[in-house]
Each structure stands twice: as structure tokens, then as C-alpha cells.
Coordinates of C-alpha atoms in Angstrom, one line a residue:
M1 CA 6.6 33.1 -5.9
S2 CA 5.8 30.6 -8.6
T3 CA 8.6 28.8 -10.3
F4 CA 7.2 27.6 -13.6
D5 CA 9.0 28.3 -16.8
L6 CA 7.1 28.0 -20.1
N7 CA 10.3 27.5 -22.1
S8 CA 12.6 25.7 -19.7
I9 CA 15.6 24.8 -21.9
N10 CA 17.6 23.6 -18.9
S11 CA 14.9 21.2 -17.8
A12 CA 14.6 19.8 -21.3
L13 CA 18.4 19.3 -21.5
S14 CA 18.6 17.6 -18.1
D15 CA 15.7 15.3 -18.7
S16 CA 14.9 14.7 -22.3
G17 CA 11.8 12.7 -21.4
R18 CA 10.2 15.4 -19.4
P19 CA 7.7 17.9 -21.0
S20 CA 9.2 21.3 -21.3
S21 CA 6.3 23.3 -20.1
G22 CA 4.6 23.2 -16.8
V23 CA 4.5 24.2 -13.1
D24 CA 7.0 23.1 -10.5
F25 CA 6.7 23.9 -6.8
S26 CA 8.8 21.0 -5.6
G27 CA 10.7 21.3 -2.4
K28 CA 9.2 24.6 -1.3
S29 CA 8.0 23.2 2.0
L30 CA 4.8 25.3 1.7
K31 CA 2.0 24.7 4.3
L32 CA -1.1 25.1 2.3
D33 CA -4.3 24.9 4.4
T34 CA -6.7 27.2 2.7
A35 CA -7.6 28.3 -0.8
N36 CA -5.8 31.5 -0.2
D37 CA -2.6 29.7 0.8
A38 CA -2.8 27.8 -2.5
Q39 CA -3.3 31.0 -4.6
P40 CA 0.4 31.2 -5.9
I41 CA 0.1 27.7 -7.3
V42 CA -3.4 28.4 -8.7
D43 CA -2.0 31.6 -10.4
A44 CA 0.9 29.7 -11.8
I45 CA -1.4 27.0 -13.3
N46 CA -3.8 29.6 -14.7
S47 CA -0.8 31.5 -16.3
C48 CA 0.6 28.4 -18.0
P49 CA -1.0 28.0 -21.4
D50 CA 0.5 24.5 -22.0
L51 CA 0.5 22.7 -18.6
Q52 CA 2.3 19.5 -19.6
Y53 CA 3.5 18.8 -16.0
L54 CA 2.6 19.8 -12.5
T55 CA 5.0 19.0 -9.6
L56 CA 3.9 19.6 -6.0
T57 CA 6.4 17.4 -4.2
G58 CA 7.6 18.4 -0.8
N59 CA 4.8 20.7 0.2
T60 CA 1.8 19.9 2.5
L61 CA -1.7 20.3 1.2
G62 CA -4.9 20.5 3.2
V63 CA -8.3 19.7 1.7
S64 CA -9.3 23.3 0.9
A65 CA -6.0 24.0 -0.8
A66 CA -6.3 20.9 -2.9
E67 CA -9.8 21.8 -3.9
A68 CA -8.6 25.2 -5.1
I69 CA -5.8 23.7 -7.1
S70 CA -8.3 21.2 -8.5
K71 CA -10.5 24.0 -9.9
A72 CA -7.5 25.4 -11.7
L73 CA -6.7 22.0 -13.2
E74 CA -10.2 21.8 -14.7
H75 CA -9.0 24.0 -17.6
H76 CA -5.9 22.0 -18.6
P77 CA -6.7 18.8 -20.6
E78 CA -3.1 18.9 -21.9
L79 CA -1.6 17.7 -18.5
K80 CA 0.6 14.7 -18.9
V81 CA 2.7 14.4 -15.8
A82 CA 1.4 14.7 -12.2
R83 CA 4.1 14.4 -9.5
F84 CA 2.2 14.5 -6.2
S85 CA 4.7 12.7 -3.9
D86 CA 5.4 13.7 -0.3
M87 CA 2.6 16.3 -0.2
F88 CA 1.0 15.7 3.2
T89 CA 3.7 16.0 5.9
G90 CA 2.0 16.7 9.2
R91 CA -1.5 16.1 8.0
M92 CA -4.0 13.8 9.6
K93 CA -4.5 10.6 7.7
T94 CA -8.1 11.4 7.1
E95 CA -7.2 14.6 5.3
I96 CA -5.2 12.8 2.6
P97 CA -7.8 10.8 0.7
P98 CA -10.2 13.8 0.2
A99 CA -7.3 16.0 -0.9
L100 CA -6.1 13.4 -3.4
A101 CA -9.7 12.8 -4.6
A102 CA -10.1 16.6 -5.2
L103 CA -7.0 16.7 -7.4
G104 CA -8.2 13.7 -9.3
D105 CA -11.6 15.3 -9.9
G106 CA -10.0 18.3 -11.4
M107 CA -8.1 16.2 -13.9
I108 CA -11.2 14.2 -14.7
T109 CA -13.3 17.3 -15.3
A110 CA -10.5 18.6 -17.6
G111 CA -10.4 15.4 -19.6
A112 CA -6.6 15.1 -19.1
R113 CA -4.6 12.0 -20.2
L114 CA -1.7 11.3 -17.9
S115 CA 1.4 9.4 -18.8
V116 CA 3.0 9.7 -15.4
L117 CA 1.4 9.7 -12.0
D118 CA 3.6 9.8 -8.8
L119 CA 1.9 9.5 -5.4
S120 CA 4.8 8.1 -3.5
D121 CA 5.4 8.9 0.2
N122 CA 1.7 9.8 0.9
A123 CA 0.4 7.6 3.7
F124 CA -3.2 7.2 2.5
G125 CA -3.4 3.5 3.3
P126 CA -6.0 1.1 2.1
I127 CA -9.0 3.4 2.4
G128 CA -7.2 6.0 0.3
V129 CA -6.9 3.6 -2.6
E130 CA -10.7 3.6 -3.0
G131 CA -10.6 7.4 -3.5
L132 CA -7.7 6.9 -5.9
A133 CA -9.6 4.2 -7.7
K134 CA -11.9 6.7 -9.3
L135 CA -9.0 8.4 -10.9
L136 CA -7.2 5.2 -11.9
Q137 CA -10.4 3.8 -13.6
S138 CA -11.1 7.1 -15.4
D139 CA -10.0 8.1 -18.9
V140 CA -7.3 10.3 -17.2
C141 CA -5.3 7.1 -16.6
S142 CA -6.2 5.3 -19.8
E143 CA -2.8 6.1 -21.3
L144 CA -0.8 5.9 -18.1
E145 CA 2.8 4.5 -18.6
E146 CA 4.4 5.2 -15.2
L147 CA 2.7 4.7 -11.8
R148 CA 4.7 5.3 -8.6
L149 CA 3.1 4.3 -5.3
N150 CA 6.2 3.9 -3.1
N151 CA 5.7 4.0 0.7
N152 CA 1.9 4.5 0.8
G153 CA 1.0 2.0 3.5
L154 CA -1.3 0.1 1.1
G155 CA -1.2 -3.2 3.0
I156 CA -2.8 -6.3 1.5
T157 CA -6.2 -4.7 1.2
G158 CA -4.8 -1.7 -0.6
G159 CA -2.9 -3.9 -2.9
R160 CA -6.1 -5.8 -3.8
L161 CA -8.1 -2.6 -4.3
L162 CA -5.3 -1.2 -6.5
A163 CA -5.3 -4.4 -8.6
K164 CA -9.1 -4.1 -9.0
A165 CA -8.8 -0.5 -10.1
L166 CA -6.0 -1.2 -12.6
S167 CA -7.8 -4.2 -14.0
A168 CA -10.9 -2.2 -14.9
R169 CA -9.5 -1.5 -18.3
P170 CA -6.6 -2.6 -20.5
R171 CA -3.3 -1.1 -19.3
K172 CA 0.0 -0.4 -21.0
L173 CA 2.1 0.5 -17.9
K174 CA 5.9 0.6 -18.5
I175 CA 7.0 1.5 -15.0
F176 CA 5.4 0.3 -11.8
I177 CA 6.9 1.2 -8.4
A178 CA 5.4 0.1 -5.1
G179 CA 8.0 -0.4 -2.5
R180 CA 7.5 -0.4 1.3
N181 CA 3.8 -1.1 1.2
R182 CA 3.5 -4.5 3.0
L183 CA 1.6 -6.0 0.1
E184 CA 2.6 -9.5 1.1
N185 CA 1.6 -12.6 -0.8
D186 CA -2.0 -11.7 -1.4
G187 CA -1.3 -8.2 -2.6
A188 CA 1.5 -9.3 -4.8
T189 CA -0.6 -12.1 -6.3
A190 CA -3.5 -9.7 -7.1
L191 CA -1.1 -7.3 -8.8
A192 CA 0.6 -10.1 -10.7
K193 CA -2.7 -10.9 -12.5
V194 CA -2.8 -7.3 -13.7
F195 CA 0.8 -7.4 -14.9
Q196 CA 0.2 -10.7 -16.7
N197 CA -2.6 -9.1 -18.7
M198 CA -0.6 -6.0 -19.5
G199 CA 2.6 -7.4 -21.0
T200 CA 4.2 -4.0 -21.3
L201 CA 6.3 -3.6 -18.2
E202 CA 9.9 -2.4 -18.6
E203 CA 10.6 -1.6 -14.9
L204 CA 9.1 -3.2 -11.8
A205 CA 10.2 -2.3 -8.2
M206 CA 8.4 -3.9 -5.2
P207 CA 11.1 -3.9 -2.5
Q208 CA 10.3 -4.3 1.2
N209 CA 6.8 -5.8 0.9
G210 CA 7.0 -9.0 2.9
I211 CA 6.5 -11.2 -0.1
Y212 CA 7.4 -14.9 0.2
H213 CA 7.8 -17.6 -2.5
V214 CA 4.1 -17.8 -3.2
G215 CA 3.8 -14.2 -4.2
I216 CA 7.2 -14.4 -5.9
S217 CA 6.0 -17.3 -8.0
A218 CA 2.9 -15.4 -9.0
L219 CA 5.0 -12.5 -10.1
S220 CA 7.3 -14.8 -12.0
E221 CA 4.4 -16.1 -14.1
A222 CA 3.5 -12.5 -14.9
F223 CA 7.2 -11.7 -15.9
K224 CA 6.9 -14.4 -18.6
R225 CA 4.3 -12.2 -20.3
N226 CA 6.4 -9.0 -20.0
A227 CA 9.3 -9.7 -22.4
Q228 CA 10.4 -6.0 -22.4
L229 CA 11.2 -6.1 -18.7
A230 CA 14.6 -4.5 -18.2
R231 CA 14.8 -3.5 -14.5
L232 CA 13.6 -5.7 -11.7
N233 CA 13.8 -4.9 -8.0
L234 CA 12.5 -7.2 -5.3
N235 CA 15.0 -6.2 -2.6
D236 CA 14.2 -7.3 1.0
N237 CA 11.5 -9.8 0.3
T238 CA 11.8 -13.5 1.1
V239 CA 12.5 -14.9 -2.3
G240 CA 14.3 -18.0 -1.0
A241 CA 15.2 -21.1 -3.1
K242 CA 11.6 -21.7 -4.3
G243 CA 11.1 -18.1 -5.4
A244 CA 14.5 -18.1 -7.1
Q245 CA 13.6 -21.2 -9.1
A246 CA 10.3 -19.6 -10.2
I247 CA 12.2 -16.5 -11.3
A248 CA 14.8 -18.7 -13.1
A249 CA 12.0 -20.3 -15.0
A250 CA 10.9 -16.9 -16.2
L251 CA 14.3 -15.7 -17.4
P252 CA 14.2 -17.4 -20.8
N253 CA 11.4 -14.9 -21.7
L254 CA 13.3 -11.9 -20.4
K255 CA 16.1 -11.3 -22.9
N256 CA 16.0 -7.6 -22.3
L257 CA 16.6 -7.8 -18.5
K258 CA 19.5 -5.5 -17.7
S259 CA 19.2 -4.8 -13.9
I260 CA 18.3 -7.2 -11.0
N261 CA 18.2 -6.3 -7.3
F262 CA 17.6 -9.3 -5.1
G263 CA 19.5 -8.0 -2.1
D264 CA 18.4 -9.3 1.3
C265 CA 16.1 -11.9 -0.2
L266 CA 17.3 -15.0 1.7
L267 CA 18.4 -16.7 -1.5
K268 CA 21.1 -18.8 0.2
S269 CA 23.3 -21.0 -2.0
K270 CA 20.5 -23.1 -3.5
G271 CA 18.6 -20.0 -4.7
A272 CA 21.8 -18.3 -6.0
S273 CA 22.8 -21.4 -7.9
A274 CA 19.4 -21.6 -9.6
L275 CA 19.7 -18.0 -10.8
A276 CA 23.3 -18.5 -11.9
K277 CA 22.4 -21.5 -14.1
A278 CA 19.5 -19.5 -15.6
F279 CA 21.8 -16.5 -16.2
K280 CA 24.3 -18.7 -18.1
D281 CA 21.9 -20.9 -20.0
N282 CA 20.0 -17.8 -21.3
S283 CA 23.1 -15.6 -22.0
L284 CA 21.5 -12.7 -20.2
L285 CA 23.2 -9.4 -20.9
L286 CA 23.0 -8.1 -17.4
E287 CA 24.6 -4.8 -16.5
S288 CA 23.7 -4.6 -12.8
L289 CA 23.2 -7.4 -10.3
D290 CA 22.7 -7.0 -6.5
L291 CA 22.6 -10.3 -4.5
S292 CA 24.0 -8.8 -1.3
H293 CA 23.3 -10.2 2.1
N294 CA 21.7 -13.4 1.0
E295 CA 23.6 -15.9 3.1
I296 CA 25.2 -17.4 -0.1
G297 CA 28.1 -19.8 0.3
R298 CA 31.4 -19.2 -1.5
E299 CA 30.9 -21.9 -4.1
A300 CA 27.5 -20.5 -5.1
C301 CA 28.9 -17.0 -5.2
M302 CA 31.6 -18.2 -7.6
E303 CA 28.9 -19.8 -9.8
V304 CA 27.1 -16.5 -10.0
V305 CA 30.4 -14.7 -11.0
D306 CA 31.2 -17.4 -13.6
A307 CA 27.7 -17.2 -15.1
I308 CA 27.5 -13.4 -15.5
T309 CA 31.1 -13.2 -16.9
A310 CA 30.7 -16.1 -19.4
L311 CA 30.2 -13.8 -22.4
P312 CA 33.3 -12.0 -23.8
D313 CA 31.8 -8.5 -23.4
S314 CA 31.0 -8.8 -19.7
Y315 CA 34.1 -6.9 -18.5
D316 CA 32.9 -3.8 -20.3
R317 CA 29.2 -4.4 -20.0
L318 CA 28.9 -5.0 -16.2
S319 CA 28.6 -1.7 -14.3
R320 CA 27.8 -3.0 -10.8
V321 CA 27.8 -6.5 -9.2
V322 CA 27.1 -6.5 -5.4
L323 CA 27.9 -9.7 -3.5
A324 CA 28.7 -7.9 -0.2
G325 CA 27.3 -9.7 2.9
N326 CA 27.8 -13.2 1.5
S327 CA 30.6 -15.8 2.1
L328 CA 33.1 -15.1 -0.6
G329 CA 36.0 -17.2 0.8
G330 CA 39.5 -16.1 1.2
A331 CA 41.7 -13.6 -0.5
N332 CA 42.4 -15.8 -3.5
N333 CA 38.6 -16.3 -4.2
K334 CA 38.0 -12.6 -4.0
K335 CA 40.9 -11.8 -6.3
T336 CA 39.5 -14.3 -8.8
M337 CA 36.1 -12.6 -8.6
R338 CA 37.6 -9.1 -9.0
D339 CA 39.7 -10.2 -11.9
K340 CA 36.5 -11.4 -13.7
L341 CA 34.2 -8.6 -12.6
G342 CA 36.6 -5.7 -12.9
A343 CA 35.5 -2.3 -11.6
S344 CA 31.9 -3.5 -11.2
A345 CA 32.7 -5.7 -8.2
E346 CA 31.3 -4.8 -4.8
L347 CA 32.3 -7.7 -2.6
S348 CA 32.1 -8.4 1.1
D349 CA 31.7 -5.6 3.6
G350 CA 34.7 -6.8 5.5
E351 CA 37.4 -7.4 2.9
G352 CA 39.3 -9.8 5.2
S353 CA 36.2 -11.9 6.2
E354 CA 36.2 -15.6 5.5
D355 CA 33.0 -16.4 7.4
E356 CA 30.8 -19.1 5.9
Y357 CA 27.1 -18.9 6.4
V358 CA 26.2 -22.4 5.4
T359 CA 27.8 -25.0 3.2
D360 CA 25.9 -26.3 0.2
S361 CA 25.5 -29.7 1.8
E362 CA 24.3 -28.3 5.1
E363 CA 21.8 -26.2 3.3
E364 CA 20.5 -29.2 1.4
N365 CA 20.0 -31.0 4.7
S366 CA 18.2 -28.1 6.4
N367 CA 16.2 -27.1 3.3
S368 CA 13.1 -29.0 4.3
E369 CA 13.1 -27.2 7.7
E370 CA 13.5 -23.9 5.9
E371 CA 10.7 -24.6 3.5
E372 CA 8.5 -25.7 6.3
E373 CA 9.2 -22.5 8.2
N374 CA 8.6 -20.4 5.1
D375 CA 5.3 -22.2 4.4
G376 CA 4.3 -21.6 8.0
Q377 CA 5.1 -17.9 7.7
N378 CA 3.3 -17.8 4.4
S379 CA 0.1 -19.2 5.8
E380 CA -0.1 -16.3 8.2
D381 CA 1.2 -13.9 5.6
S382 CA -1.4 -15.0 3.1
A383 CA -4.2 -13.9 5.4
T384 CA -5.3 -10.3 4.7
E385 CA -3.2 -7.9 6.7
D386 CA -6.3 -6.1 8.1
A387 CA -7.9 -9.4 9.2
Q388 CA -4.8 -11.2 10.7
H389 CA -5.7 -10.0 14.2
L390 CA -9.2 -11.5 13.8
D391 CA -10.5 -15.1 13.9
T392 CA -11.5 -16.0 10.4
G393 CA -13.5 -19.1 11.3
T394 CA -17.2 -19.5 10.9
D395 CA -17.7 -19.0 14.7
F396 CA -15.9 -15.7 14.5
A397 CA -18.4 -13.7 16.5
Q398 CA -18.7 -16.2 19.3
D399 CA -14.9 -16.5 19.7
I400 CA -14.3 -12.8 20.2
T401 CA -13.3 -11.9 23.8
L402 CA -14.3 -8.4 24.6
D403 CA -11.3 -6.3 25.7
T404 CA -11.8 -4.7 29.1
S405 CA -8.2 -4.6 30.2
G406 CA -6.5 -1.5 31.3
V407 CA -9.7 0.4 32.0
E408 CA -9.3 3.3 34.4
E409 CA -11.8 4.0 37.0
I410 CA -14.4 6.2 35.3
Q411 CA -16.7 8.5 37.2
T412 CA -19.5 8.9 34.7
E413 CA -22.1 6.3 33.8
V414 CA -21.5 6.8 30.1
G415 CA -17.7 6.4 30.5
R416 CA -18.3 3.2 32.4
F417 CA -20.6 1.8 29.7
L418 CA -18.2 2.7 26.9
A419 CA -15.3 1.1 28.7
Q420 CA -17.4 -2.0 29.7
P421 CA -20.3 -2.4 27.3
T422 CA -22.7 -4.7 29.2
I423 CA -26.5 -4.8 29.5
E424 CA -26.2 -3.8 33.1
N425 CA -24.1 -0.7 32.3
L426 CA -26.5 0.2 29.4
D427 CA -29.5 0.0 31.7
R428 CA -27.9 2.5 34.1
L429 CA -28.1 5.1 31.3
G430 CA -31.9 4.9 31.3
A431 CA -34.5 4.9 28.6
N432 CA -33.0 7.9 26.8
A433 CA -29.5 6.3 26.6
P434 CA -28.7 7.8 23.1
D435 CA -29.4 11.3 24.4
V436 CA -27.3 10.8 27.5
I437 CA -24.4 9.4 25.4
D438 CA -24.8 12.3 22.9
A439 CA -24.5 14.9 25.7
H440 CA -21.5 13.2 27.1
L441 CA -19.6 13.0 23.8
Q442 CA -20.3 16.6 22.7
A443 CA -17.6 17.7 25.0
I444 CA -14.9 16.2 22.7
K445 CA -13.4 19.0 20.5
D446 CA -11.1 17.1 18.1
P447 CA -13.2 16.1 15.0
T448 CA -11.4 12.7 14.5
A449 CA -11.7 11.8 18.2
L450 CA -15.3 12.9 18.3
I451 CA -16.3 10.8 15.3
Q452 CA -14.4 7.8 16.6
A453 CA -16.1 8.1 20.0
Y454 CA -19.6 8.2 18.3
V455 CA -18.7 5.1 16.2
D456 CA -17.5 3.3 19.4
A457 CA -20.6 4.2 21.3
T458 CA -22.9 3.1 18.5
F459 CA -21.2 -0.3 18.3
C460 CA -21.1 -0.7 22.1
V461 CA -24.9 -0.4 22.0
A462 CA -25.4 -2.4 18.8
G463 CA -23.2 -5.2 20.1
L464 CA -25.8 -5.9 22.8
S465 CA -28.8 -5.9 20.5
E466 CA -29.1 -9.7 20.4
Q467 CA -29.1 -9.9 24.2
N468 CA -31.9 -7.4 24.9
P469 CA -34.8 -6.0 22.8
K470 CA -34.3 -2.6 24.4
A471 CA -30.7 -2.6 23.3
A472 CA -31.8 -3.3 19.7
E473 CA -34.2 -0.4 19.9
L474 CA -31.5 1.9 21.2
A475 CA -29.1 0.8 18.5
E476 CA -31.5 1.9 15.8
Q477 CA -31.5 5.3 17.4
M478 CA -27.7 5.5 17.6
Y479 CA -27.0 5.1 13.8
P480 CA -28.8 8.3 12.7
L481 CA -27.3 10.2 15.6
L482 CA -23.8 9.0 14.5
I483 CA -24.4 10.1 10.9
K484 CA -25.7 13.5 12.1
R485 CA -22.8 14.3 14.4
A486 CA -20.2 13.1 12.0
G487 CA -21.6 15.2 9.2
Q488 CA -21.0 18.3 11.3
Q489 CA -17.2 17.8 11.3
H490 CA -14.5 18.7 8.8
A491 CA -13.5 15.9 6.3
A492 CA -16.2 13.9 8.0
A493 CA -16.8 11.4 5.2
W494 CA -13.3 10.0 5.3
I495 CA -12.9 10.0 9.1
L496 CA -16.3 8.3 9.5
A497 CA -15.5 5.6 6.8
N498 CA -12.1 4.9 8.4
S499 CA -13.6 4.7 11.9
V500 CA -16.5 2.4 10.9
L501 CA -14.3 0.1 8.8
S502 CA -11.8 -0.4 11.6
A503 CA -14.5 -0.8 14.2
L504 CA -16.0 -3.6 12.1
G505 CA -12.6 -5.3 11.6
L506 CA -12.6 -4.6 7.9
I507 CA -9.3 -2.7 8.1
K508 CA -6.7 -2.5 10.8
S509 CA -6.9 0.4 13.2
E510 CA -4.1 3.0 13.0
D511 CA -4.4 3.3 16.8
K512 CA -2.6 0.3 18.2
A513 CA -4.3 0.9 21.6
H514 CA -7.8 0.9 20.1
K515 CA -9.5 -2.4 20.7
I516 CA -12.8 -3.9 19.5
R517 CA -14.9 -4.1 22.7
W518 CA -18.2 -5.1 21.1
A519 CA -19.6 -8.3 19.6
L520 CA -19.3 -7.9 15.9
G521 CA -22.1 -10.2 14.8
P522 CA -24.9 -8.0 16.2
C523 CA -23.1 -4.9 14.9
Y524 CA -23.2 -6.2 11.3
T525 CA -26.9 -7.2 11.8
T526 CA -28.0 -3.8 13.0
L527 CA -25.9 -2.0 10.4
A528 CA -27.4 -4.1 7.6
R529 CA -30.8 -2.8 8.7
A530 CA -29.6 0.8 8.9
I531 CA -27.5 1.0 5.8
D532 CA -30.4 1.5 3.3
A533 CA -32.1 4.1 5.4
P534 CA -32.6 7.5 3.7
Y535 CA -30.3 9.3 6.2
F536 CA -27.4 7.0 5.5
P537 CA -24.8 8.6 3.2
A538 CA -24.6 6.8 -0.2
A539 CA -20.9 7.1 -0.4
L540 CA -20.4 5.5 3.1
R541 CA -22.9 2.8 2.1
D542 CA -20.9 2.0 -1.1
T543 CA -17.6 2.1 0.8
L544 CA -18.8 -0.3 3.5
R545 CA -20.2 -2.8 0.9
F546 CA -17.1 -2.6 -1.2
F547 CA -14.8 -3.5 1.8
A548 CA -17.3 -6.1 3.1
N549 CA -17.5 -7.8 -0.2
S550 CA -13.7 -8.0 -0.4
K551 CA -13.5 -9.5 3.0
R552 CA -16.4 -11.9 3.0
T553 CA -14.2 -15.0 2.7
A554 CA -11.9 -14.1 5.5
L555 CA -14.7 -12.5 7.6
P556 CA -18.0 -14.3 6.9
L557 CA -19.9 -11.8 9.0
A558 CA -19.2 -9.2 6.4
A559 CA -21.7 -10.9 4.0
A560 CA -24.5 -9.3 6.0
L561 CA -23.6 -6.0 4.3
C562 CA -23.3 -7.4 0.8
R563 CA -26.3 -7.5 -1.5

């Protein structure tokens, strides 16, 4: 049964910022595979004359169900809030992008203008961002104020694509949430450019993203242009001393900053001291500060406490100060801190601990080693996540070692060729190798596995095209066969795109055991010839060229697909 309420007084009282009219199916744990399964939601939407919000959190939607809901949304241009988090539990990753795209298309057709979009906890990954890009670049998101993309598996590539989509038009985002996405330095830097141009941020949360001081510094430059920033959460990134100094330099511009969470950021004493000085010099009116588990020495911890309690109203203003997991010294030190901080104090995890992580002098002596280590980590971190496992040099194709390890003894000639793609094994399949391969693969029943198998087979053949004219001819026959067989499967477009992108090294494969067994250079060359053929899907062509263009620096071979 639907749970919408056209005049929800209780909702309005509990959340004054939430529209009072809409449809809420949150937490119902509904498994919606077909249009018929989605009918209760469709009926609720159709029965709501003023659909200000739609919440589908905590259910699981298939593509057909999403398409049915999308049709209902086409009649509601008044929609303002879309809460679509945690909607795909138990779904194949390839189902998520087309389902999200369908919901977006419904809002685009309606001409809706969203103020809030929450897509958190949906593992659509980098390829899903491209489907989302259409919605983000549309008029639907032209007035967006709150964007939540927490725990989406974006990676560096997804972060870059997201930044590209957001930069397509001027933005006035107030809240941006993107924790647990492995954005790393490159993703954070790309998004920092978007934030710098906006200047409207009030809350930014990017915890657990593997960002080092390079990315932190880029974000800090963006903070200087966002004077209304009130809440900042960079928990569990490696801010370090360099990052802390960059943030400290931005604090004079952030007079409205009320809440900071830099827990687990490896600040150490030097970083904490830099922040403490900036807090005091700029008389920040902080209400909440989390510097827990940062290996800060007792003297620097006391500097922080002294800085945030310097103003006379601090005792009443501070609501939470977390220094647990640092070296706070003995009982006298802790008592002094508690006296200054009052009820807001959350000190060491073990109240009797007097452990000292590192003294200030020791830290200064080892600082060069720490910075060298961070720079080394950053050099790897700065490479795109999806290309880190590939050689990025100009001799990329020549340096690849074909993976033939762990191959079981295979009885069929096709199986032997797919496990060990050599000219000799290809010759054993005869002049009609594509037909032989096709007959062999048709036995696979799972759509995702079948499409992946056809992609692998195509590139096993294409990878040999520069060694033998016959292999080049056979490769030309494999591409139309691949497109034909993939087109016969459910959600084929997304499965095919994901499989081809990972096979070309443009994104990281979700299957850790799946290895590139073919030479990439010939694969790019043969695909470049096939990509403009009439049988080749335009959407797949655009997707491949989009990703190839974004990776052409890290992966020079990708330039073959770019016009």
C-alpha cells in the first residue's frame, strides 16, 4: 500500500525544509522487477496532484520497474526533491545505470526543477556517471542546491566525469556530499575547479576518498571562493602537514565555518599547530571540531584547545571537540583541557593513557621523510584509478605481457584459443573461426557472462590482427557478430559498454580475476575501423570516444578512437 500523504503536517513539523506533499516509499524493502511490481508506486505518483518530493530509498528497482515509474514522473514538473538512495540491493551492476537513466528521462520530459538529488549508496561506478550526466546537465538540475553521491564507487574517472557534467552550466550548490568514492587527488582536483566557480557551498563532505595534500590543496583554493562554507568534512583522507597549511591559508575567508571533521587525517603535531594558529588568528566561531586519531603530540593538542577557547563565549558555543586517539599527556593536562572545553570535550579513548606518538622535535626531524613518502604515494595516487594497473608510457602496447597463468586444461579448440590467444590456436579454428566461436559461446546462458565472453573473443582475435592478414580479416567479422549477440540480451547497452571499456583498459574491471590477454594496440586499431560502421550503436560509439578522450594522456593508444 502506498504511504504518501498530501497534507503531511507531521512531516512538515519534523522537517521544516521538506516539501509537505509527495510520495514516500522509503524502507519498504520492495523488490520491484517489472512494471506490474512498480504499480503501487505509479498509482501513488498519479494520485498525488502536487508531487513535491519522491522518496524510494531502501527498495530495489529493476530496469522495467524504473521505466514504469519514469512514465508516471513525466506528468509532474513540480517535483523538487528526489531521494533515490540505496535502491539497487541485489541488482547486477549493469542494471543500475539504465534504471537511473530511465528515472532521469522521466524528470527531463516533465520539465522538473530539482533542488535536492540524493543517489547515495548506489554502486553505479564510473560508467554510471555518464548516464547520470544527461540528468545533471539538463534543466532539471539547473536549480539544484543539494547533491548527495555518497558511496557510489565513482573512482577517479567517475569524479572527473562528474566534474565535467557539473561544469556544463553555472551551479549554485549549497550541499555536496561524496564520501567513500576513492576520488583521490585527480578526482578531488577536478571537482575543486567546479567548487571554485560556484562560490555557493555551505556544506562539503568528502570523507574516505584517498586524497593527499595535492588534492587537499586544490580543494583549499576552492574554499577561498566559498565564503558561506559552514560544515567541512574531510575525515579519513591524508591531509598531513602540507594539507593542513593549505587549509589554514583558506580559513581567513571562511568566517562562517562552524563544523570541521578532520579525524584520521594524519595531521600530526605540525598540521595541528598550523590549524590552531589559523583558528586563533581568525577568531573562528567553531561549534564542532573533530581532530581524533591524528597522531598529535600533547603540546600541539593543547595549542588547539587554547586556540578554540580563546574567545569568551567558547564554553557555551562549543558543542563537540574530539581529540580522542591523540597524545593528551597526563591527568593534569586532560583536566586543563576539560576545564576549558567543558561538556564538549571528547578526549582520549583510554582516559589513563599517557602514550606519546611523536614529539614535535622528532616530527620536525622526520618530516622530510614523511613528505617524501607522501609525494611517492601521491605520484601513484595521481594516476587515474582505472589506469593504475596499466603501463602509461608510449611503448604501452609493447610492454604488455599476455596473461596465460592459471589456465586449466581445456578440451575444445575454442576454449584453448580464448585462454591462449595465439596465431597457432586461431589457425586451429579454421577459415570460419567466427562461426566456430559463435557456436561455442551460444551455450552461455547468463547475459552478462555471454556478452563478456563475446567481447573477450573479439579482442583475442583483434589482438592478433597485426601479426597475420587472416587474423585482421577475422577480426572485422567479429565486431558485427559481437554487436548482434549483445543486442539480443537484457540491458545489453550497459553490459556491452562496461565490458568493452574494461577490455580496452579504459576502466578497471569489477572482476579481479579477469585479465587482459590480448595486445591492446591492434584492438584499438581494428575498433577504430569498425566504430563508424552502420551496424555499430551510436550510443556505444559515443561512450567509447568519451572515455578514450578522457584517457588519451594516460593511455596514448586511446587516441585511435578519438576524432
